[in-house]
């Protein structure tokens, strides 16, 4: 086990702490890949030799330092490669490292549903399940030629390798992409879709206001819905054009929410993240010649001036479209 996948327990209000936490990982290895908003991959091959400790022992030290220096707990998955470390993280909990030893990879993968494999989408999983290949153990045992006939030559080969524990991924050092996020928690687990939508409206308006205050536009919007059982669903959408327009952000958030098809879901919170930030002056805007859209933009400008003069609560998020 040489790769760690670390998920820091960062609330949206503390996402700015991620670079500092990455710096903590870099005290052990320079090979750290940021996975915003709250995760990172770390290749500890050199650190294991230098510190004469294995990855699980080093993970314990990382967790203690994160708590002591930053007040942040973390869950950690460890494995021979990035794919296995990511999958192990799904079984980890704060304060616990889930490790997949190299000689236990087959047992770790065998009973898992095929959709648990990174890169396997819903369509591919449905095709495989129709032919009885519903677990990774069955996929691993299937002939390569059969998989290639079902899902294509390239995808079939990659699927066969991954199901057999062959992890060709590597940790690529990078920087933290800039982003903005906001969350709307509910006072109790919320079943009402109208309340979900109102929370999304409020979050989208706040993001738009913050983007405009920074003279930024975003290219991607990410929605995260957290449920009562502590699971979460995340969806991302690349916008038609970079924008800080609250109406455009709200439409994208609504579209992603509707696509989830939630029925009687007990939702604990919803959050939105604006990613791929660029300077507003470098962004092009498609002319719509829509008087209603122009009016909304003028209202946004007036609301932004009110916030700048009287504070962020001068115009509460969610009231412009009320």
PDB file of N, CA and C in Angstrom, residues 214-281:
ATOM      1  N   UNK A 214     -16.331  39.632  -6.781  1.00  0.00           N
ATOM      2  CA  UNK A 214     -14.925  39.330  -7.089  1.00  0.00           C
ATOM      3  C   UNK A 214     -14.579  39.585  -8.549  1.00  0.00           C
ATOM      4  N   UNK A 215     -15.563  40.039  -9.344  1.00  0.00           N
ATOM      5  CA  UNK A 215     -15.376  40.220 -10.797  1.00  0.00           C
ATOM      6  C   UNK A 215     -14.927  38.912 -11.447  1.00  0.00           C
ATOM      7  N   UNK A 216     -15.603  37.828 -11.072  1.00  0.00           N
ATOM      8  CA  UNK A 216     -15.290  36.510 -11.609  1.00  0.00           C
ATOM      9  C   UNK A 216     -16.523  35.910 -12.284  1.00  0.00           C
ATOM     10  N   UNK A 217     -16.274  34.973 -13.168  1.00  0.00           N
ATOM     11  CA  UNK A 217     -17.327  34.137 -13.730  1.00  0.00           C
ATOM     12  C   UNK A 217     -16.902  32.684 -13.559  1.00  0.00           C
ATOM     13  N   UNK A 218     -17.878  31.783 -13.563  1.00  0.00           N
ATOM     14  CA  UNK A 218     -17.546  30.362 -13.422  1.00  0.00           C
ATOM     15  C   UNK A 218     -17.961  29.602 -14.671  1.00  0.00           C
ATOM     16  N   UNK A 219     -17.244  28.520 -14.932  1.00  0.00           N
ATOM     17  CA  UNK A 219     -17.524  27.686 -16.097  1.00  0.00           C
ATOM     18  C   UNK A 219     -18.294  26.426 -15.735  1.00  0.00           C
ATOM     19  N   UNK A 220     -18.231  26.009 -14.460  1.00  0.00           N
ATOM     20  CA  UNK A 220     -18.860  24.753 -14.034  1.00  0.00           C
ATOM     21  C   UNK A 220     -19.589  24.966 -12.725  1.00  0.00           C
ATOM     22  N   UNK A 221     -20.754  24.349 -12.605  1.00  0.00           N
ATOM     23  CA  UNK A 221     -21.522  24.393 -11.368  1.00  0.00           C
ATOM     24  C   UNK A 221     -21.725  22.957 -10.881  1.00  0.00           C
ATOM     25  N   UNK A 222     -21.476  22.736  -9.595  1.00  0.00           N
ATOM     26  CA  UNK A 222     -21.600  21.407  -9.001  1.00  0.00           C
ATOM     27  C   UNK A 222     -22.640  21.446  -7.886  1.00  0.00           C
ATOM     28  N   UNK A 223     -23.550  20.494  -7.934  1.00  0.00           N
ATOM     29  CA  UNK A 223     -24.596  20.356  -6.924  1.00  0.00           C
ATOM     30  C   UNK A 223     -24.312  19.134  -6.064  1.00  0.00           C
ATOM     31  N   UNK A 224     -24.389  19.284  -4.750  1.00  0.00           N
ATOM     32  CA  UNK A 224     -24.270  18.163  -3.818  1.00  0.00           C
ATOM     33  C   UNK A 224     -25.501  18.122  -2.927  1.00  0.00           C
ATOM     34  N   UNK A 225     -26.163  16.983  -2.910  1.00  0.00           N
ATOM     35  CA  UNK A 225     -27.338  16.773  -2.057  1.00  0.00           C
ATOM     36  C   UNK A 225     -26.954  15.737  -1.006  1.00  0.00           C
ATOM     37  N   UNK A 226     -27.059  16.115   0.253  1.00  0.00           N
ATOM     38  CA  UNK A 226     -26.729  15.212   1.355  1.00  0.00           C
ATOM     39  C   UNK A 226     -28.026  14.718   2.000  1.00  0.00           C
ATOM     40  N   UNK A 227     -28.047  13.412   2.292  1.00  0.00           N
ATOM     41  CA  UNK A 227     -29.266  12.782   2.779  1.00  0.00           C
ATOM     42  C   UNK A 227     -29.173  12.456   4.270  1.00  0.00           C
ATOM     43  N   UNK A 228     -30.307  12.012   4.817  1.00  0.00           N
ATOM     44  CA  UNK A 228     -30.381  11.734   6.245  1.00  0.00           C
ATOM     45  C   UNK A 228     -29.475  10.591   6.658  1.00  0.00           C
ATOM     46  N   UNK A 229     -29.188   9.648   5.738  1.00  0.00           N
ATOM     47  CA  UNK A 229     -28.327   8.510   6.079  1.00  0.00           C
ATOM     48  C   UNK A 229     -26.850   8.812   5.879  1.00  0.00           C
ATOM     49  N   UNK A 230     -26.519  10.101   5.715  1.00  0.00           N
ATOM     50  CA  UNK A 230     -25.145  10.601   5.579  1.00  0.00           C
ATOM     51  C   UNK A 230     -24.523  10.296   4.222  1.00  0.00           C
ATOM     52  N   UNK A 231     -25.275   9.740   3.290  1.00  0.00           N
ATOM     53  CA  UNK A 231     -24.787   9.591   1.925  1.00  0.00           C
ATOM     54  C   UNK A 231     -25.018  10.902   1.183  1.00  0.00           C
ATOM     55  N   UNK A 232     -24.449  10.996  -0.004  1.00  0.00           N
ATOM     56  CA  UNK A 232     -24.585  12.228  -0.785  1.00  0.00           C
ATOM     57  C   UNK A 232     -24.547  11.901  -2.268  1.00  0.00           C
ATOM     58  N   UNK A 233     -25.170  12.748  -3.044  1.00  0.00           N
ATOM     59  CA  UNK A 233     -25.135  12.651  -4.509  1.00  0.00           C
ATOM     60  C   UNK A 233     -24.558  13.954  -5.038  1.00  0.00           C
ATOM     61  N   UNK A 234     -23.613  13.848  -5.961  1.00  0.00           N
ATOM     62  CA  UNK A 234     -22.977  15.030  -6.543  1.00  0.00           C
ATOM     63  C   UNK A 234     -23.135  15.001  -8.060  1.00  0.00           C
ATOM     64  N   UNK A 235     -23.519  16.112  -8.628  1.00  0.00           N
ATOM     65  CA  UNK A 235     -23.628  16.258 -10.073  1.00  0.00           C
ATOM     66  C   UNK A 235     -22.974  17.571 -10.492  1.00  0.00           C
ATOM     67  N   UNK A 236     -22.320  17.562 -11.651  1.00  0.00           N
ATOM     68  CA  UNK A 236     -21.677  18.767 -12.173  1.00  0.00           C
ATOM     69  C   UNK A 236     -22.204  19.063 -13.564  1.00  0.00           C
ATOM     70  N   UNK A 237     -22.209  20.341 -13.912  1.00  0.00           N
ATOM     71  CA  UNK A 237     -22.646  20.749 -15.250  1.00  0.00           C
ATOM     72  C   UNK A 237     -21.759  21.877 -15.744  1.00  0.00           C
ATOM     73  N   UNK A 238     -21.261  21.715 -16.961  1.00  0.00           N
ATOM     74  CA  UNK A 238     -20.518  22.786 -17.618  1.00  0.00           C
ATOM     75  C   UNK A 238     -21.523  23.742 -18.235  1.00  0.00           C
ATOM     76  N   UNK A 239     -21.420  24.999 -17.894  1.00  0.00           N
ATOM     77  CA  UNK A 239     -22.392  25.991 -18.334  1.00  0.00           C
ATOM     78  C   UNK A 239     -22.187  26.325 -19.803  1.00  0.00           C
ATOM     79  N   UNK A 240     -23.256  26.794 -20.440  1.00  0.00           N
ATOM     80  CA  UNK A 240     -23.155  27.141 -21.856  1.00  0.00           C
ATOM     81  C   UNK A 240     -22.138  28.234 -22.117  1.00  0.00           C
ATOM     82  N   UNK A 241     -22.003  29.150 -21.187  1.00  0.00           N
ATOM     83  CA  UNK A 241     -20.969  30.194 -21.250  1.00  0.00           C
ATOM     84  C   UNK A 241     -20.598  30.570 -19.834  1.00  0.00           C
ATOM     85  N   UNK A 242     -19.349  30.992 -19.589  1.00  0.00           N
ATOM     86  CA  UNK A 242     -18.958  31.409 -18.236  1.00  0.00           C
ATOM     87  C   UNK A 242     -19.866  32.537 -17.759  1.00  0.00           C
ATOM     88  N   UNK A 243     -20.314  32.475 -16.520  1.00  0.00           N
ATOM     89  CA  UNK A 243     -21.297  33.447 -16.056  1.00  0.00           C
ATOM     90  C   UNK A 243     -21.195  33.663 -14.553  1.00  0.00           C
ATOM     91  N   UNK A 244     -21.696  34.822 -14.127  1.00  0.00           N
ATOM     92  CA  UNK A 244     -21.940  35.109 -12.714  1.00  0.00           C
ATOM     93  C   UNK A 244     -23.394  35.524 -12.531  1.00  0.00           C
ATOM     94  N   UNK A 245     -24.215  35.282 -13.547  1.00  0.00           N
ATOM     95  CA  UNK A 245     -25.622  35.675 -13.554  1.00  0.00           C
ATOM     96  C   UNK A 245     -26.412  34.698 -12.686  1.00  0.00           C
ATOM     97  N   UNK A 246     -27.044  35.215 -11.653  1.00  0.00           N
ATOM     98  CA  UNK A 246     -27.740  34.343 -10.701  1.00  0.00           C
ATOM     99  C   UNK A 246     -28.831  33.510 -11.362  1.00  0.00           C
ATOM    100  N   UNK A 247     -29.514  34.084 -12.340  1.00  0.00           N
ATOM    101  CA  UNK A 247     -30.589  33.353 -13.012  1.00  0.00           C
ATOM    102  C   UNK A 247     -30.037  32.142 -13.755  1.00  0.00           C
ATOM    103  N   UNK A 248     -28.902  32.316 -14.437  1.00  0.00           N
ATOM    104  CA  UNK A 248     -28.300  31.197 -15.155  1.00  0.00           C
ATOM    105  C   UNK A 248     -27.825  30.116 -14.191  1.00  0.00           C
ATOM    106  N   UNK A 249     -27.255  30.537 -13.060  1.00  0.00           N
ATOM    107  CA  UNK A 249     -26.822  29.560 -12.061  1.00  0.00           C
ATOM    108  C   UNK A 249     -28.015  28.821 -11.462  1.00  0.00           C
ATOM    109  N   UNK A 250     -29.114  29.536 -11.235  1.00  0.00           N
ATOM    110  CA  UNK A 250     -30.306  28.910 -10.677  1.00  0.00           C
ATOM    111  C   UNK A 250     -30.881  27.883 -11.647  1.00  0.00           C
ATOM    112  N   UNK A 251     -30.944  28.240 -12.940  1.00  0.00           N
ATOM    113  CA  UNK A 251     -31.463  27.295 -13.934  1.00  0.00           C
ATOM    114  C   UNK A 251     -30.634  26.019 -13.956  1.00  0.00           C
ATOM    115  N   UNK A 252     -29.313  26.171 -13.947  1.00  0.00           N
ATOM    116  CA  UNK A 252     -28.441  24.992 -13.969  1.00  0.00           C
ATOM    117  C   UNK A 252     -28.641  24.145 -12.715  1.00  0.00           C
ATOM    118  N   UNK A 253     -28.773  24.806 -11.561  1.00  0.00           N
ATOM    119  CA  UNK A 253     -28.984  24.061 -10.308  1.00  0.00           C
ATOM    120  C   UNK A 253     -30.309  23.313 -10.344  1.00  0.00           C
ATOM    121  N   UNK A 254     -31.362  23.974 -10.819  1.00  0.00           N
ATOM    122  CA  UNK A 254     -32.665  23.315 -10.917  1.00  0.00           C
ATOM    123  C   UNK A 254     -32.612  22.114 -11.863  1.00  0.00           C
ATOM    124  N   UNK A 255     -31.939  22.280 -13.014  1.00  0.00           N
ATOM    125  CA  UNK A 255     -31.853  21.184 -13.988  1.00  0.00           C
ATOM    126  C   UNK A 255     -31.160  19.967 -13.382  1.00  0.00           C
ATOM    127  N   UNK A 256     -30.061  20.190 -12.659  1.00  0.00           N
ATOM    128  CA  UNK A 256     -29.356  19.070 -12.044  1.00  0.00           C
ATOM    129  C   UNK A 256     -30.211  18.414 -10.969  1.00  0.00           C
ATOM    130  N   UNK A 257     -30.924  19.243 -10.200  1.00  0.00           N
ATOM    131  CA  UNK A 257     -31.785  18.691  -9.148  1.00  0.00           C
ATOM    132  C   UNK A 257     -32.902  17.854  -9.753  1.00  0.00           C
ATOM    133  N   UNK A 258     -33.555  18.358 -10.787  1.00  0.00           N
ATOM    134  CA  UNK A 258     -34.646  17.617 -11.410  1.00  0.00           C
ATOM    135  C   UNK A 258     -34.145  16.311 -12.020  1.00  0.00           C
ATOM    136  N   UNK A 259     -32.927  16.319 -12.560  1.00  0.00           N
ATOM    137  CA  UNK A 259     -32.379  15.108 -13.184  1.00  0.00           C
ATOM    138  C   UNK A 259     -32.132  14.001 -12.162  1.00  0.00           C
ATOM    139  N   UNK A 260     -32.002  14.349 -10.889  1.00  0.00           N
ATOM    140  CA  UNK A 260     -31.798  13.325  -9.863  1.00  0.00           C
ATOM    141  C   UNK A 260     -33.049  12.475  -9.656  1.00  0.00           C
ATOM    142  N   UNK A 261     -34.226  13.033  -9.974  1.00  0.00           N
ATOM    143  CA  UNK A 261     -35.457  12.280  -9.830  1.00  0.00           C
ATOM    144  C   UNK A 261     -35.738  11.851  -8.401  1.00  0.00           C
ATOM    145  N   UNK A 262     -35.465  12.712  -7.441  1.00  0.00           N
ATOM    146  CA  UNK A 262     -35.664  12.359  -6.041  1.00  0.00           C
ATOM    147  C   UNK A 262     -37.152  12.211  -5.732  1.00  0.00           C
ATOM    148  N   UNK A 263     -37.502  11.145  -5.059  1.00  0.00           N
ATOM    149  CA  UNK A 263     -38.878  10.901  -4.640  1.00  0.00           C
ATOM    150  C   UNK A 263     -38.889  10.599  -3.142  1.00  0.00           C
ATOM    151  N   UNK A 264     -39.504  11.494  -2.404  1.00  0.00           N
ATOM    152  CA  UNK A 264     -39.590  11.332  -0.946  1.00  0.00           C
ATOM    153  C   UNK A 264     -38.215  11.178  -0.315  1.00  0.00           C
ATOM    154  N   UNK A 265     -37.239  11.864  -0.860  1.00  0.00           N
ATOM    155  CA  UNK A 265     -35.890  11.791  -0.305  1.00  0.00           C
ATOM    156  C   UNK A 265     -35.786  12.686   0.918  1.00  0.00           C
ATOM    157  N   UNK A 266     -35.207  12.169   1.974  1.00  0.00           N
ATOM    158  CA  UNK A 266     -34.987  12.946   3.198  1.00  0.00           C
ATOM    159  C   UNK A 266     -33.649  13.666   3.063  1.00  0.00           C
ATOM    160  N   UNK A 267     -33.716  14.942   2.714  1.00  0.00           N
ATOM    161  CA  UNK A 267     -32.522  15.725   2.395  1.00  0.00           C
ATOM    162  C   UNK A 267     -32.084  16.504   3.627  1.00  0.00           C
ATOM    163  N   UNK A 268     -30.807  16.389   3.942  1.00  0.00           N
ATOM    164  CA  UNK A 268     -30.254  17.096   5.098  1.00  0.00           C
ATOM    165  C   UNK A 268     -29.687  18.458   4.705  1.00  0.00           C
ATOM    166  N   UNK A 269     -29.111  18.555   3.509  1.00  0.00           N
ATOM    167  CA  UNK A 269     -28.582  19.844   3.050  1.00  0.00           C
ATOM    168  C   UNK A 269     -28.363  19.790   1.550  1.00  0.00           C
ATOM    169  N   UNK A 270     -28.309  20.955   0.936  1.00  0.00           N
ATOM    170  CA  UNK A 270     -27.913  21.078  -0.467  1.00  0.00           C
ATOM    171  C   UNK A 270     -26.796  22.105  -0.538  1.00  0.00           C
ATOM    172  N   UNK A 271     -25.867  21.899  -1.444  1.00  0.00           N
ATOM    173  CA  UNK A 271     -24.775  22.861  -1.606  1.00  0.00           C
ATOM    174  C   UNK A 271     -24.458  23.023  -3.079  1.00  0.00           C
ATOM    175  N   UNK A 272     -23.969  24.198  -3.427  1.00  0.00           N
ATOM    176  CA  UNK A 272     -23.563  24.512  -4.787  1.00  0.00           C
ATOM    177  C   UNK A 272     -22.121  24.984  -4.770  1.00  0.00           C
ATOM    178  N   UNK A 273     -21.387  24.587  -5.813  1.00  0.00           N
ATOM    179  CA  UNK A 273     -19.997  25.007  -5.947  1.00  0.00           C
ATOM    180  C   UNK A 273     -19.788  25.570  -7.346  1.00  0.00           C
ATOM    181  N   UNK A 274     -19.225  26.766  -7.419  1.00  0.00           N
ATOM    182  CA  UNK A 274     -18.848  27.381  -8.691  1.00  0.00           C
ATOM    183  C   UNK A 274     -17.367  27.102  -8.926  1.00  0.00           C
ATOM    184  N   UNK A 275     -17.054  26.462 -10.044  1.00  0.00           N
ATOM    185  CA  UNK A 275     -15.679  26.049 -10.326  1.00  0.00           C
ATOM    186  C   UNK A 275     -15.222  26.620 -11.668  1.00  0.00           C
ATOM    187  N   UNK A 276     -13.924  26.527 -11.885  1.00  0.00           N
ATOM    188  CA  UNK A 276     -13.361  27.057 -13.119  1.00  0.00           C
ATOM    189  C   UNK A 276     -13.525  28.560 -13.204  1.00  0.00           C
ATOM    190  N   UNK A 277     -13.074  29.275 -12.173  1.00  0.00           N
ATOM    191  CA  UNK A 277     -13.268  30.723 -12.119  1.00  0.00           C
ATOM    192  C   UNK A 277     -12.290  31.445 -13.036  1.00  0.00           C
ATOM    193  N   UNK A 278     -12.817  32.430 -13.767  1.00  0.00           N
ATOM    194  CA  UNK A 278     -12.019  33.267 -14.647  1.00  0.00           C
ATOM    195  C   UNK A 278     -12.384  34.726 -14.427  1.00  0.00           C
ATOM    196  N   UNK A 279     -11.469  35.653 -14.761  1.00  0.00           N
ATOM    197  CA  UNK A 279     -11.813  37.071 -14.656  1.00  0.00           C
ATOM    198  C   UNK A 279     -13.012  37.403 -15.547  1.00  0.00           C
ATOM    199  N   UNK A 280     -13.929  38.212 -15.022  1.00  0.00           N
ATOM    200  CA  UNK A 280     -15.147  38.533 -15.771  1.00  0.00           C
ATOM    201  C   UNK A 280     -14.848  39.279 -17.064  1.00  0.00           C
ATOM    202  N   UNK A 281     -13.799  40.123 -17.041  1.00  0.00           N
ATOM    203  CA  UNK A 281     -13.519  40.916 -18.242  1.00  0.00           C
ATOM    204  C   UNK A 281     -13.021  40.073 -19.405  1.00  0.00           C
TER     205      UNK A 281
END
